[in-house]
PDB file of C-alpha atoms in Angstrom:
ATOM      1  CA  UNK A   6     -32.597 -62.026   7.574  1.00 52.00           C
ATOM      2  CA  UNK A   7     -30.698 -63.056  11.211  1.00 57.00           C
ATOM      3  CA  UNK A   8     -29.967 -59.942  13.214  1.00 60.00           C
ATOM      4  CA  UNK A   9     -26.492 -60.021  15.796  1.00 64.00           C
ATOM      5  CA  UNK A  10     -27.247 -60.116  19.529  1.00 64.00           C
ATOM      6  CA  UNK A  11     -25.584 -56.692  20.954  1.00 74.00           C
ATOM      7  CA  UNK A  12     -22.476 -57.145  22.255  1.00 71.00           C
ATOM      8  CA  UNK A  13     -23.066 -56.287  25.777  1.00 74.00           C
ATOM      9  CA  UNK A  14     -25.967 -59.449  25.455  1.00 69.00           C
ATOM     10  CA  UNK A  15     -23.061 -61.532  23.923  1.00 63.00           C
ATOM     11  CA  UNK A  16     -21.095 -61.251  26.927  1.00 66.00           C
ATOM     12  CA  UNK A  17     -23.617 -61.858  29.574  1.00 68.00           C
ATOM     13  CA  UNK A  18     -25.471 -65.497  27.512  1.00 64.00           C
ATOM     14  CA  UNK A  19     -21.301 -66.150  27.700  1.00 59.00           C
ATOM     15  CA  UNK A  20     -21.488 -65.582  31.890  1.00 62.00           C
ATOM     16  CA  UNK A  21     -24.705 -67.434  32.206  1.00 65.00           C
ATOM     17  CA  UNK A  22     -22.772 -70.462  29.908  1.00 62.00           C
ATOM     18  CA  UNK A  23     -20.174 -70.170  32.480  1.00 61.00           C
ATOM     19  CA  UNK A  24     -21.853 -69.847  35.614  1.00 66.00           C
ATOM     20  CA  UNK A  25     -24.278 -72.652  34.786  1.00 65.00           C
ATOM     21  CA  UNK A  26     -21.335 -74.761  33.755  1.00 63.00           C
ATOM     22  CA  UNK A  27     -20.087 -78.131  35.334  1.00 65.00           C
ATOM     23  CA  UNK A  28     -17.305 -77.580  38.075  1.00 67.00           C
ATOM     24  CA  UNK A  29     -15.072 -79.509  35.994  1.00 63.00           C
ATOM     25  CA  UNK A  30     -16.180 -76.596  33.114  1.00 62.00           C
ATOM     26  CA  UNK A  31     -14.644 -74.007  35.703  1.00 62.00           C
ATOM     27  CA  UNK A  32     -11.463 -75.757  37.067  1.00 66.00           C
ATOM     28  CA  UNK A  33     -10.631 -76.541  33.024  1.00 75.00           C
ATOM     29  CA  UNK A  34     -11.509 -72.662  31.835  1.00 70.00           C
ATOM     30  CA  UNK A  35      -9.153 -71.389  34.965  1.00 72.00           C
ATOM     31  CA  UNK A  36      -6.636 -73.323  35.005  1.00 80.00           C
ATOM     32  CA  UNK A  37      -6.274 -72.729  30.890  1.00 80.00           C
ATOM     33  CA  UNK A  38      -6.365 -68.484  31.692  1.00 80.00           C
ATOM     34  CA  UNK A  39      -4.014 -68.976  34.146  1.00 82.00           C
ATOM     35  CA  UNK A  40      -1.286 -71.173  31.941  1.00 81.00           C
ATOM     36  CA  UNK A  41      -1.926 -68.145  29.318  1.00 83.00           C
ATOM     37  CA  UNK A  42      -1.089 -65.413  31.518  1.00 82.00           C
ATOM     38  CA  UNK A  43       1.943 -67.349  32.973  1.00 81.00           C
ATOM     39  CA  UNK A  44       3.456 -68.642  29.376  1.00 83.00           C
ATOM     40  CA  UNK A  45       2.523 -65.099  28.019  1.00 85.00           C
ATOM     41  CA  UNK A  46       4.949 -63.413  31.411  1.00 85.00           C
ATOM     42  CA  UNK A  47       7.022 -66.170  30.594  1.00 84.00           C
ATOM     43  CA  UNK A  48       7.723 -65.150  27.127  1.00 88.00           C
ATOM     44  CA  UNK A  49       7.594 -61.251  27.374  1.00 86.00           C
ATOM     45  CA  UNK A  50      10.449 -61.657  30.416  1.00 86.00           C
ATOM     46  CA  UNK A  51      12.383 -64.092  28.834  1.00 85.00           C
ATOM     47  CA  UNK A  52      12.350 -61.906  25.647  1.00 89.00           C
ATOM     48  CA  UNK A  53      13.400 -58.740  28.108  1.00 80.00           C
ATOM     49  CA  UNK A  54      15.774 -60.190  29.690  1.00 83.00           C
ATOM     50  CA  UNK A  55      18.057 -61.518  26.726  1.00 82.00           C
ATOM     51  CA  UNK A  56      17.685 -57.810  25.357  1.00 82.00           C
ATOM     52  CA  UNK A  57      19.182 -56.751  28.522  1.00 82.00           C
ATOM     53  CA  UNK A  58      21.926 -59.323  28.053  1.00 84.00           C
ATOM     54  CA  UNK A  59      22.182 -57.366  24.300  1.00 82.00           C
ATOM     55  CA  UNK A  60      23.086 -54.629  25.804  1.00 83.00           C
ATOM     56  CA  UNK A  61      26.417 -55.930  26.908  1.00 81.00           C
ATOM     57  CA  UNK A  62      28.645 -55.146  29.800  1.00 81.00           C
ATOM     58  CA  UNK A  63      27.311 -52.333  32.215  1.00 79.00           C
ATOM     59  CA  UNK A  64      27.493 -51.179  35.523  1.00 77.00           C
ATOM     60  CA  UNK A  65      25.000 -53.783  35.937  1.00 82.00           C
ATOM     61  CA  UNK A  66      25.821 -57.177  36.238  1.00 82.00           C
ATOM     62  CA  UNK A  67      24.911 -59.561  33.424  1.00 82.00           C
ATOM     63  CA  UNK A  68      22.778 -61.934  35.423  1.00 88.00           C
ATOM     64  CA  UNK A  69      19.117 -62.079  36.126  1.00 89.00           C
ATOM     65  CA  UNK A  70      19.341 -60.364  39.699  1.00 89.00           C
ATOM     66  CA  UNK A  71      21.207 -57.561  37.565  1.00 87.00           C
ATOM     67  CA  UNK A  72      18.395 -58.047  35.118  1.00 89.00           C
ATOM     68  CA  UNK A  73      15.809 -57.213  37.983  1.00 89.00           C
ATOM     69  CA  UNK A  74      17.725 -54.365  39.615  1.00 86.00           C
ATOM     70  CA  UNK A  75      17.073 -52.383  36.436  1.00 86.00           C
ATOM     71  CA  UNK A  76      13.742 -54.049  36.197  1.00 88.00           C
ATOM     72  CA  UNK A  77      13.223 -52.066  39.377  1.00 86.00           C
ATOM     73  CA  UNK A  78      14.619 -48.862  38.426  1.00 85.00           C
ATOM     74  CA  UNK A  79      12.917 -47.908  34.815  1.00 87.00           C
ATOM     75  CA  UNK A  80       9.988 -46.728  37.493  1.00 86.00           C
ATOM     76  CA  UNK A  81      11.862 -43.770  37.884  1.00 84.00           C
ATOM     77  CA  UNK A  82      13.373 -43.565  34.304  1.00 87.00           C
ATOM     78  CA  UNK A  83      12.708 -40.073  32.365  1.00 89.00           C
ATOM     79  CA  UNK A  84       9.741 -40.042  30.501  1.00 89.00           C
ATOM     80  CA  UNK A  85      11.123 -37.728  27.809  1.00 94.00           C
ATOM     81  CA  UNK A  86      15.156 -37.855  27.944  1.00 94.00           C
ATOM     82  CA  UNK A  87      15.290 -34.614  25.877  1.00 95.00           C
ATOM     83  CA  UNK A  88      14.035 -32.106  28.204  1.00 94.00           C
ATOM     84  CA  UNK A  89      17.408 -30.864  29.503  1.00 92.00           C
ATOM     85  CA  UNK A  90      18.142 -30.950  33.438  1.00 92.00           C
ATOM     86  CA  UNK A  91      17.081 -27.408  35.341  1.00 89.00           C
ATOM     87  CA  UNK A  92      19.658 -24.886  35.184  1.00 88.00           C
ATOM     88  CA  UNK A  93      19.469 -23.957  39.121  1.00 86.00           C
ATOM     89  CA  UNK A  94      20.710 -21.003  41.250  1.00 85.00           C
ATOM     90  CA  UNK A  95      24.550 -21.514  43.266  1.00 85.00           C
ATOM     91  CA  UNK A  96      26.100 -24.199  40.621  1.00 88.00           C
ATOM     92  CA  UNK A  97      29.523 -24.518  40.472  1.00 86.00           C
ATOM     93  CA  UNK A  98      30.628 -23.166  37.788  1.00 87.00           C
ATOM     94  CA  UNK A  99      27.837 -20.703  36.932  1.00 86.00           C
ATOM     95  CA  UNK A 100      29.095 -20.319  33.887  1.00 88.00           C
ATOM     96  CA  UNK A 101      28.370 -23.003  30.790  1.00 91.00           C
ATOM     97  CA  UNK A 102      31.448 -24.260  28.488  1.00 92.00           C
ATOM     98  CA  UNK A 103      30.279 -24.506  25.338  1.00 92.00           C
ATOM     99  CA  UNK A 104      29.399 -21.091  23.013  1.00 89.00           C
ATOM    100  CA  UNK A 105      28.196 -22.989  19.668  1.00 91.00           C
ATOM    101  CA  UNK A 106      27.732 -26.703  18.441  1.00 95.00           C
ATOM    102  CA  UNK A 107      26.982 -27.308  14.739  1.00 96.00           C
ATOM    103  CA  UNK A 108      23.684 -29.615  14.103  1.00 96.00           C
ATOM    104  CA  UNK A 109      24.609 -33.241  14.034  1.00 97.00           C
ATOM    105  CA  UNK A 110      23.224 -34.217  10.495  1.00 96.00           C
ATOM    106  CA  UNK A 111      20.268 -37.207   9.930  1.00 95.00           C
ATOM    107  CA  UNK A 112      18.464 -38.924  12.542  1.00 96.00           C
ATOM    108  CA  UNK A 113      19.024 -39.802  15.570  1.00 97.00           C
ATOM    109  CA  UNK A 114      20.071 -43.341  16.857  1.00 97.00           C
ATOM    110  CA  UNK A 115      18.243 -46.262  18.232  1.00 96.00           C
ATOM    111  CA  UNK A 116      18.997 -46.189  22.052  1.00 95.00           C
ATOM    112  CA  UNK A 117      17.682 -48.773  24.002  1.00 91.00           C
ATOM    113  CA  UNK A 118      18.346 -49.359  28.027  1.00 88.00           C
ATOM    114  CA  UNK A 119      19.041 -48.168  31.556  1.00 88.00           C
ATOM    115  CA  UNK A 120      22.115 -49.096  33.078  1.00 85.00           C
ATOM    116  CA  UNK A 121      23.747 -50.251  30.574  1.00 88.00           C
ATOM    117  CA  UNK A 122      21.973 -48.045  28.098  1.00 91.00           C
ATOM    118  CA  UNK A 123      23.694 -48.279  24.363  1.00 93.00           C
ATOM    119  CA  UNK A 124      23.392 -47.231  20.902  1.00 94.00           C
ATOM    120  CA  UNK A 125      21.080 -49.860  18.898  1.00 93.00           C
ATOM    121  CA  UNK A 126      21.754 -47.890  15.832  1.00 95.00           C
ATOM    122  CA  UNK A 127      24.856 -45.544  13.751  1.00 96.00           C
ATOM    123  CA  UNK A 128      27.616 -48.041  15.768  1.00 94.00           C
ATOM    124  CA  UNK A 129      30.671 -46.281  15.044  1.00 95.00           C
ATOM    125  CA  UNK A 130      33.237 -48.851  12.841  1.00 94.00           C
ATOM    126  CA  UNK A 131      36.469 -49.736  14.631  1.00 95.00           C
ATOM    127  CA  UNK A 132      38.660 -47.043  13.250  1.00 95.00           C
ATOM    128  CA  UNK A 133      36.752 -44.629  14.649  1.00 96.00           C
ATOM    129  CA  UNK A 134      36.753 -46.137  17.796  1.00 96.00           C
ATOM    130  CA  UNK A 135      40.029 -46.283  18.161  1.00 96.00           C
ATOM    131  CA  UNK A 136      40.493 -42.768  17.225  1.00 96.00           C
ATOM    132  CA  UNK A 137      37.739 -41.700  20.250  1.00 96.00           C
ATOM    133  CA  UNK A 138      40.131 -43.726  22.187  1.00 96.00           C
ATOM    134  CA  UNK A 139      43.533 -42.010  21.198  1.00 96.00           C
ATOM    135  CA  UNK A 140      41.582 -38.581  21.212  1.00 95.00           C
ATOM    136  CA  UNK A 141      40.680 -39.379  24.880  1.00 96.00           C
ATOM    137  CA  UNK A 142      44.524 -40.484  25.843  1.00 95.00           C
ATOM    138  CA  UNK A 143      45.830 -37.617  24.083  1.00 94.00           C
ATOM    139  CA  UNK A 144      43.816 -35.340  26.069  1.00 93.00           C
ATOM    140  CA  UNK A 145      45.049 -36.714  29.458  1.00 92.00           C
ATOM    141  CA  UNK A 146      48.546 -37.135  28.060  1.00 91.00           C
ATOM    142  CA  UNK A 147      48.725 -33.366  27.370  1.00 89.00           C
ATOM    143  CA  UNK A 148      47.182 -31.810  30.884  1.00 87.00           C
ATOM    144  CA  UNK A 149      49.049 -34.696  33.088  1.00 85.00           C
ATOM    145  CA  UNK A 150      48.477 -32.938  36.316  1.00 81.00           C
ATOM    146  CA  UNK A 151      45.233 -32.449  35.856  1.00 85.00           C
ATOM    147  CA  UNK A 152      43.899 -35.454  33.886  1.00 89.00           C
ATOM    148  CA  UNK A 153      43.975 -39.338  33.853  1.00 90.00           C
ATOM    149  CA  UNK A 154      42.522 -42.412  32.032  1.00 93.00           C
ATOM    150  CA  UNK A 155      41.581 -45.097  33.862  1.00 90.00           C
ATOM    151  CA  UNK A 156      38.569 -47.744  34.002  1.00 91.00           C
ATOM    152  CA  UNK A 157      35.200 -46.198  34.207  1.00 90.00           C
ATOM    153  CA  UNK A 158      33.608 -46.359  38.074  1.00 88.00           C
ATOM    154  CA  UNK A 159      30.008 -46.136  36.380  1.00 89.00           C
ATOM    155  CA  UNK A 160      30.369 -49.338  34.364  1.00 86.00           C
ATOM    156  CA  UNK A 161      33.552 -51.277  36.096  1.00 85.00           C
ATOM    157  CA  UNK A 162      34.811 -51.365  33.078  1.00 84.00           C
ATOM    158  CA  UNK A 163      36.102 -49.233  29.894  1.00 87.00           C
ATOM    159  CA  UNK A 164      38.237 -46.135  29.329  1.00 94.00           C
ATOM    160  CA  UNK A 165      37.689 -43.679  31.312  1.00 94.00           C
ATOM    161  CA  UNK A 166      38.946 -40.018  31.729  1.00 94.00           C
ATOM    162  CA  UNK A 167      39.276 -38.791  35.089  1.00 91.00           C
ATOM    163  CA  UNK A 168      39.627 -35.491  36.837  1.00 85.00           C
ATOM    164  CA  UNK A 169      42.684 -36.047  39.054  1.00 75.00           C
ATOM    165  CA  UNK A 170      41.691 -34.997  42.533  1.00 59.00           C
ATOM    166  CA  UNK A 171      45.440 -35.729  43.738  1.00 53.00           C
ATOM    167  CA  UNK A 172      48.602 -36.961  41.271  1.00 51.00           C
ATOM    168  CA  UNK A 173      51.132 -37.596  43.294  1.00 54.00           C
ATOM    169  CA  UNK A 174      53.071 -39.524  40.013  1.00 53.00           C
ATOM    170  CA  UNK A 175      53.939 -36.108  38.290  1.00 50.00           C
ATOM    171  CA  UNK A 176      56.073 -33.111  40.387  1.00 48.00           C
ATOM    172  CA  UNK A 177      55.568 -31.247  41.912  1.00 46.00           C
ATOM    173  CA  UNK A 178      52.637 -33.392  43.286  1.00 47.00           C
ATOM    174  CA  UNK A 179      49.568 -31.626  41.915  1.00 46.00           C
ATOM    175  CA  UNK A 180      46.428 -31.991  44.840  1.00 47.00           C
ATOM    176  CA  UNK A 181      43.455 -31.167  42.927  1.00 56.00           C
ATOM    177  CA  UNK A 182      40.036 -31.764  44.428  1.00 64.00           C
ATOM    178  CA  UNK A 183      37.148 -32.042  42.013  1.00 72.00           C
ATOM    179  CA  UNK A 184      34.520 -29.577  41.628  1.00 80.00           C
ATOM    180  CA  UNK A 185      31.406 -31.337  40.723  1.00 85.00           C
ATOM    181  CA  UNK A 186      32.162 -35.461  41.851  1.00 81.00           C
ATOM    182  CA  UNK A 187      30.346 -37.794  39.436  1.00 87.00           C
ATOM    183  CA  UNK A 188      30.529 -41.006  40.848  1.00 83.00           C
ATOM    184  CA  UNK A 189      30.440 -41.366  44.697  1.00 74.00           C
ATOM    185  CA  UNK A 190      33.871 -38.700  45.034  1.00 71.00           C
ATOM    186  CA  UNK A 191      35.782 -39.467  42.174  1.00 77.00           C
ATOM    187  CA  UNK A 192      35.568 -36.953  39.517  1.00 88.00           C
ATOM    188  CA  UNK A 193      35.008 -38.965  36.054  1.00 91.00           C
ATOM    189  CA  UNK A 194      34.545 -36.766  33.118  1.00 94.00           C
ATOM    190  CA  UNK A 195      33.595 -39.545  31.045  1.00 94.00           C
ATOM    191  CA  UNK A 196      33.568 -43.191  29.748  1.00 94.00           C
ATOM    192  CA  UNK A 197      33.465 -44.506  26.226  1.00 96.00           C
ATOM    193  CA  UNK A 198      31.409 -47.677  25.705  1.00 94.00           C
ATOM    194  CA  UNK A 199      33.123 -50.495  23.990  1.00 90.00           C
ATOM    195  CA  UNK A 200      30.396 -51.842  22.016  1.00 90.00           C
ATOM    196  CA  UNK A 201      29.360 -48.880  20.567  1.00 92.00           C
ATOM    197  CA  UNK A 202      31.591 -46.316  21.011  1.00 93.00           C
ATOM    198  CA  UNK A 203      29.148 -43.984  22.284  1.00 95.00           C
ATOM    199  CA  UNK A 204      30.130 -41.961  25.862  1.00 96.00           C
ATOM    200  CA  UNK A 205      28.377 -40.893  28.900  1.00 95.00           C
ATOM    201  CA  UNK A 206      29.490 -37.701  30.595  1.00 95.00           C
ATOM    202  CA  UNK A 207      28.303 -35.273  32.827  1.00 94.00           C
ATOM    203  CA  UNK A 208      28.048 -31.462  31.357  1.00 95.00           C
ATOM    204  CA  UNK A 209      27.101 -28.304  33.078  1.00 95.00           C
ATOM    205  CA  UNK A 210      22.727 -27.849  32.061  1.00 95.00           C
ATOM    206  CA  UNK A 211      23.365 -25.440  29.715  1.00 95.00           C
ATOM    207  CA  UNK A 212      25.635 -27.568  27.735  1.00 96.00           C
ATOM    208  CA  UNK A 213      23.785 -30.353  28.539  1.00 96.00           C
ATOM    209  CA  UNK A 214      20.635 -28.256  27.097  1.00 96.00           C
ATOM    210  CA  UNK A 215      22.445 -27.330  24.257  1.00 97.00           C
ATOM    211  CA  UNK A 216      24.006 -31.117  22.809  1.00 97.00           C
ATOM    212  CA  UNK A 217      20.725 -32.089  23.276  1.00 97.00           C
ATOM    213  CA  UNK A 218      19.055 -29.529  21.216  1.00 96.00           C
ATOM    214  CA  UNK A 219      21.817 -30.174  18.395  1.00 97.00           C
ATOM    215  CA  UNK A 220      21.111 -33.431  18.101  1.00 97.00           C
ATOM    216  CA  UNK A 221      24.526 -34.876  19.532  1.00 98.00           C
ATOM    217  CA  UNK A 222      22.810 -36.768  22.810  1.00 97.00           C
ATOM    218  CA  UNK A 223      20.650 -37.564  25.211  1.00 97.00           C
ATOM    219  CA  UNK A 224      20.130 -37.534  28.581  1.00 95.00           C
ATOM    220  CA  UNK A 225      20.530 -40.477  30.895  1.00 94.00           C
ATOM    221  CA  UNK A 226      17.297 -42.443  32.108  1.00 92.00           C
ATOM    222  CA  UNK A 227      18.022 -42.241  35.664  1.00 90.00           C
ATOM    223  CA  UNK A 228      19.319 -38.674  35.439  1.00 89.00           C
ATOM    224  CA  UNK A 229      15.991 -37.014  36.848  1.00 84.00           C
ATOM    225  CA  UNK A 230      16.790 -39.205  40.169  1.00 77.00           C
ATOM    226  CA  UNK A 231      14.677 -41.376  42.272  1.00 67.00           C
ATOM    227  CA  UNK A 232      11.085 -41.019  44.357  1.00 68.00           C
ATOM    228  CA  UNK A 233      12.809 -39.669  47.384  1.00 55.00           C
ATOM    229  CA  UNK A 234      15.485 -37.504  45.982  1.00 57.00           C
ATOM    230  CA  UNK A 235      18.159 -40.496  45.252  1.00 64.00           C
ATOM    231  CA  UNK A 236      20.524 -39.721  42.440  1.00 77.00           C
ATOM    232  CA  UNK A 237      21.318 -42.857  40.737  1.00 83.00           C
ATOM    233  CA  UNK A 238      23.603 -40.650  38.754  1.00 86.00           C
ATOM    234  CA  UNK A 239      24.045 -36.940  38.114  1.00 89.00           C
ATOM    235  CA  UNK A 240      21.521 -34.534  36.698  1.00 89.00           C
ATOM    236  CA  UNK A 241      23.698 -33.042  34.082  1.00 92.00           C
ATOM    237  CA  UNK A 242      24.713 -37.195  32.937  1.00 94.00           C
ATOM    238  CA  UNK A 243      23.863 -37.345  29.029  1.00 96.00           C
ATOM    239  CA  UNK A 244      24.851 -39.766  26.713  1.00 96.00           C
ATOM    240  CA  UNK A 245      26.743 -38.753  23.610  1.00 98.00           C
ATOM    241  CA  UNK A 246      25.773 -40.383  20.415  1.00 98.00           C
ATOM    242  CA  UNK A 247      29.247 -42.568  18.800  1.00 97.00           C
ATOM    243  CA  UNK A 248      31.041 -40.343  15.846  1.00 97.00           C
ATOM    244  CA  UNK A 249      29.703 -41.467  12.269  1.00 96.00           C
ATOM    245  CA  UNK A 250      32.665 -40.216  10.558  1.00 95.00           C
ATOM    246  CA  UNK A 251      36.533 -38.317  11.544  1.00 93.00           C
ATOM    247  CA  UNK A 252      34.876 -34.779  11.351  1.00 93.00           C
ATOM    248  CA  UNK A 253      32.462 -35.521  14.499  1.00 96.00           C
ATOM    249  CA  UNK A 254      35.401 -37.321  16.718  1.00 96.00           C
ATOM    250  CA  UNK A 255      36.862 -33.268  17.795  1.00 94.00           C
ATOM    251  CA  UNK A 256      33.149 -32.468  18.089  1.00 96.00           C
ATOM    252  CA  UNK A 257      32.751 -35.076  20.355  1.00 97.00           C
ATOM    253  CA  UNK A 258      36.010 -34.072  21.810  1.00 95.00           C
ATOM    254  CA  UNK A 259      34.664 -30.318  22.719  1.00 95.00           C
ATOM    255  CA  UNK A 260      31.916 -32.230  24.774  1.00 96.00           C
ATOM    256  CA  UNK A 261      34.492 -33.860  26.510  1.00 96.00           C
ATOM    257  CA  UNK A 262      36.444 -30.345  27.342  1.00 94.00           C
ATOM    258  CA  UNK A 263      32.697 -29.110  28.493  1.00 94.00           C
ATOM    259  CA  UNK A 264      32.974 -32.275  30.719  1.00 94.00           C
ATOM    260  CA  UNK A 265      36.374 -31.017  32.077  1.00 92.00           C
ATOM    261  CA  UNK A 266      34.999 -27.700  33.165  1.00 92.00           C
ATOM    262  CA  UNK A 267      31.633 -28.739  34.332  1.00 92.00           C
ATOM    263  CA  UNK A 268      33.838 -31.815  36.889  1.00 91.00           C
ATOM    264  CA  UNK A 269      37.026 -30.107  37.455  1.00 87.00           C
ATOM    265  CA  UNK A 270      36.261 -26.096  36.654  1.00 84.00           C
ATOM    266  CA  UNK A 271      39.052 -25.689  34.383  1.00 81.00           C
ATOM    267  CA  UNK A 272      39.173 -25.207  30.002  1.00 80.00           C
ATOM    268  CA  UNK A 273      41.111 -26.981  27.825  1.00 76.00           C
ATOM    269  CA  UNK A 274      39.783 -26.131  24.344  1.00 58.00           C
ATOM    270  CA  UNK A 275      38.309 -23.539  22.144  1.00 52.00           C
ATOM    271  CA  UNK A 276      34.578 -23.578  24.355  1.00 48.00           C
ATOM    272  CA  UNK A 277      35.050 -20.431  26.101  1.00 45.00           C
ATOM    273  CA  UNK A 278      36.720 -18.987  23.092  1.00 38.00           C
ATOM    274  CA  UNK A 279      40.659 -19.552  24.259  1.00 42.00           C
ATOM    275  CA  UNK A 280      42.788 -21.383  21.730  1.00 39.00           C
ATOM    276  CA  UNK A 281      43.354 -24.854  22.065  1.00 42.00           C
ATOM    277  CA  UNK A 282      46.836 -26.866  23.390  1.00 41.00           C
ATOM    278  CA  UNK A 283      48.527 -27.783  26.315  1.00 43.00           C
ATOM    279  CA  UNK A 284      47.321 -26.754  30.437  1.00 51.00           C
ATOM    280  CA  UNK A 285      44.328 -26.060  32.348  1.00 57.00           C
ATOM    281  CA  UNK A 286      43.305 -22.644  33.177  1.00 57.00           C
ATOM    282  CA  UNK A 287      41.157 -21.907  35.810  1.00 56.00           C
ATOM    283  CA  UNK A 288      38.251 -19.267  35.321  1.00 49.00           C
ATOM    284  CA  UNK A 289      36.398 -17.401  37.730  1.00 45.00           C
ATOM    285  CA  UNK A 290      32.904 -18.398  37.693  1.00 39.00           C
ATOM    286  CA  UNK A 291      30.724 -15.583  36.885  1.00 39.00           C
ATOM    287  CA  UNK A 292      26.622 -15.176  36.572  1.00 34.00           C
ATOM    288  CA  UNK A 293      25.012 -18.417  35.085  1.00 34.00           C
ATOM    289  CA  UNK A 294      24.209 -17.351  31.106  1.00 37.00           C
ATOM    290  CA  UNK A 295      22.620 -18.907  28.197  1.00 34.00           C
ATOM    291  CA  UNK A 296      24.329 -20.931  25.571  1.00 33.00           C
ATOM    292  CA  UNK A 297      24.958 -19.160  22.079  1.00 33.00           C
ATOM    293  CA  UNK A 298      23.792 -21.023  19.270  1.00 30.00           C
ATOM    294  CA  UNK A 299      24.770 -21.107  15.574  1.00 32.00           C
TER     295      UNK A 299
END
């Protein structure tokens, strides 16, 4: 009956082979590891790189520097994007927007990226899309001194809706500063992705905490911010998963009023329990509290 060498004495008769081998032996067996490491870089970047392109338009370029920038940056993407951001002391406002979200049914979607990051999964179908979109216009048709749409300053591109820190086109002119900016000092509330309809937005933490826990997003990768305290983009940025069918577009559109009051401090909708329609009210900020769940 043959017995099997170990294999720790497999490994070393395979070191004496190779020490004791020709120099032509060693140029041939290094050269061949070092073609297999470089096709097998080659292959896993070229691969990466076209599902970057996948993604679609972004804040990001589309080009391979682009494509290295965010190469660069998933070193200080969240390990666990649903642990909400840290509700801390002396926000503005103190108080969250949001009193109750119902569970978003089934699974959640496939997200894959940085900047852009996108749905993979549950893309919403054009007429939905379209409603998002007239949702969104509707809102900053009906608050015009407060509200705009515009093209996103995250991604360069896209609807956007806009806390107007000064609109000078309506009278009397309206300056308005906004409370919490979002990107550099402009006060976007939030942008709706073209490709998949999903949005990004940036929510007071408890609301943030509390669309997470319901199923209805995510936060952002880069939200936790960088080695040396950079913010790439705000703590409280989450993205909100694209509607499946008409019932979730005015949930959806509740996220977007907690967007409101987290960047510009003023309620449009049913959150803090006023009635819906036209105008912004201000409220007084009061002592930070905890979300109330259904």
């Amino acid at each position: 009956m043959t017995t099997t060498a170990p294999l720790s004495e497999q490994i070393n008769h395979l070191k004496r082979v190779i020490s004791n081998g020709p120099p032509e032996f060693h140029y041939i067996l290094y050269t061949t590891l070092l073609l297999s490491l470089f096709l097998s870089t080659y292959r896993f970047i070229y691969r990466d790189y076209h599902d970057f392109l996948a993604l679609g338009p972004g804040g990001t370029p589309s080009t391979f520097t682009g494509y290295l920038r965010i190469t660069y940056l998933r070193l200080f993407a969240l390990r666990n994007p649903f642990i909400p951001p840290p509700l801390t002391a002396g926000i503005r406002p103190a108080t969250n927007y949001l009193l109750s979200l119902p569970q978003r049914p089934g699974p959640r979607p496939k997200v894959a990226g940085i900047a852009p990051q996108r749905q993979k999964t549950q893309k919403a179908p054009p007429d939905l899309h379209h409603a998002m979109r007239h949702a969104i216009h509707t809102l900053a048709a009906t608050n015009p001194t407060r509200l705009r749409t515009g093209v996103s300053c995250f991604e360069k591109n896209g609807l956007s809706l806009n806390f107007a820190p000064s609109r000078t086109d309506v009278h009397p002119p309206c300056p308005l500063q906004a409370l919490n900016p979002t990107c550099g000092s402009s006060g976007e509330v939030c942008h709706v992705h073209a490709t998949d309809s999903s949005m990004h937005l940036t929510l007071h933490p408890s609301d943030a905490a509390l669309v997470i826990r319901r199923g209805w997003g995510e936060r952002h990768p880069l939200s936790g911010g960088g080695w040396f305290g950079e913010m790439y983009v705000p703590r409280g940025f989450v993205m909100v998963y694209a509607p499946r069918w008409e019932g979730e577009v005015e949930v959806l559109m509740e996220i977007v009023r907690a967007g409101v009051w987290w960047v510009g401090g003023c309620v449009l909708g049913r959150g803090k329990g006023e009635p819906g329609g036209r105008g912004c009210r201000t409220l007084g900020d009061g002592n930070a509290e905890g979300v109330e769940v259904e």
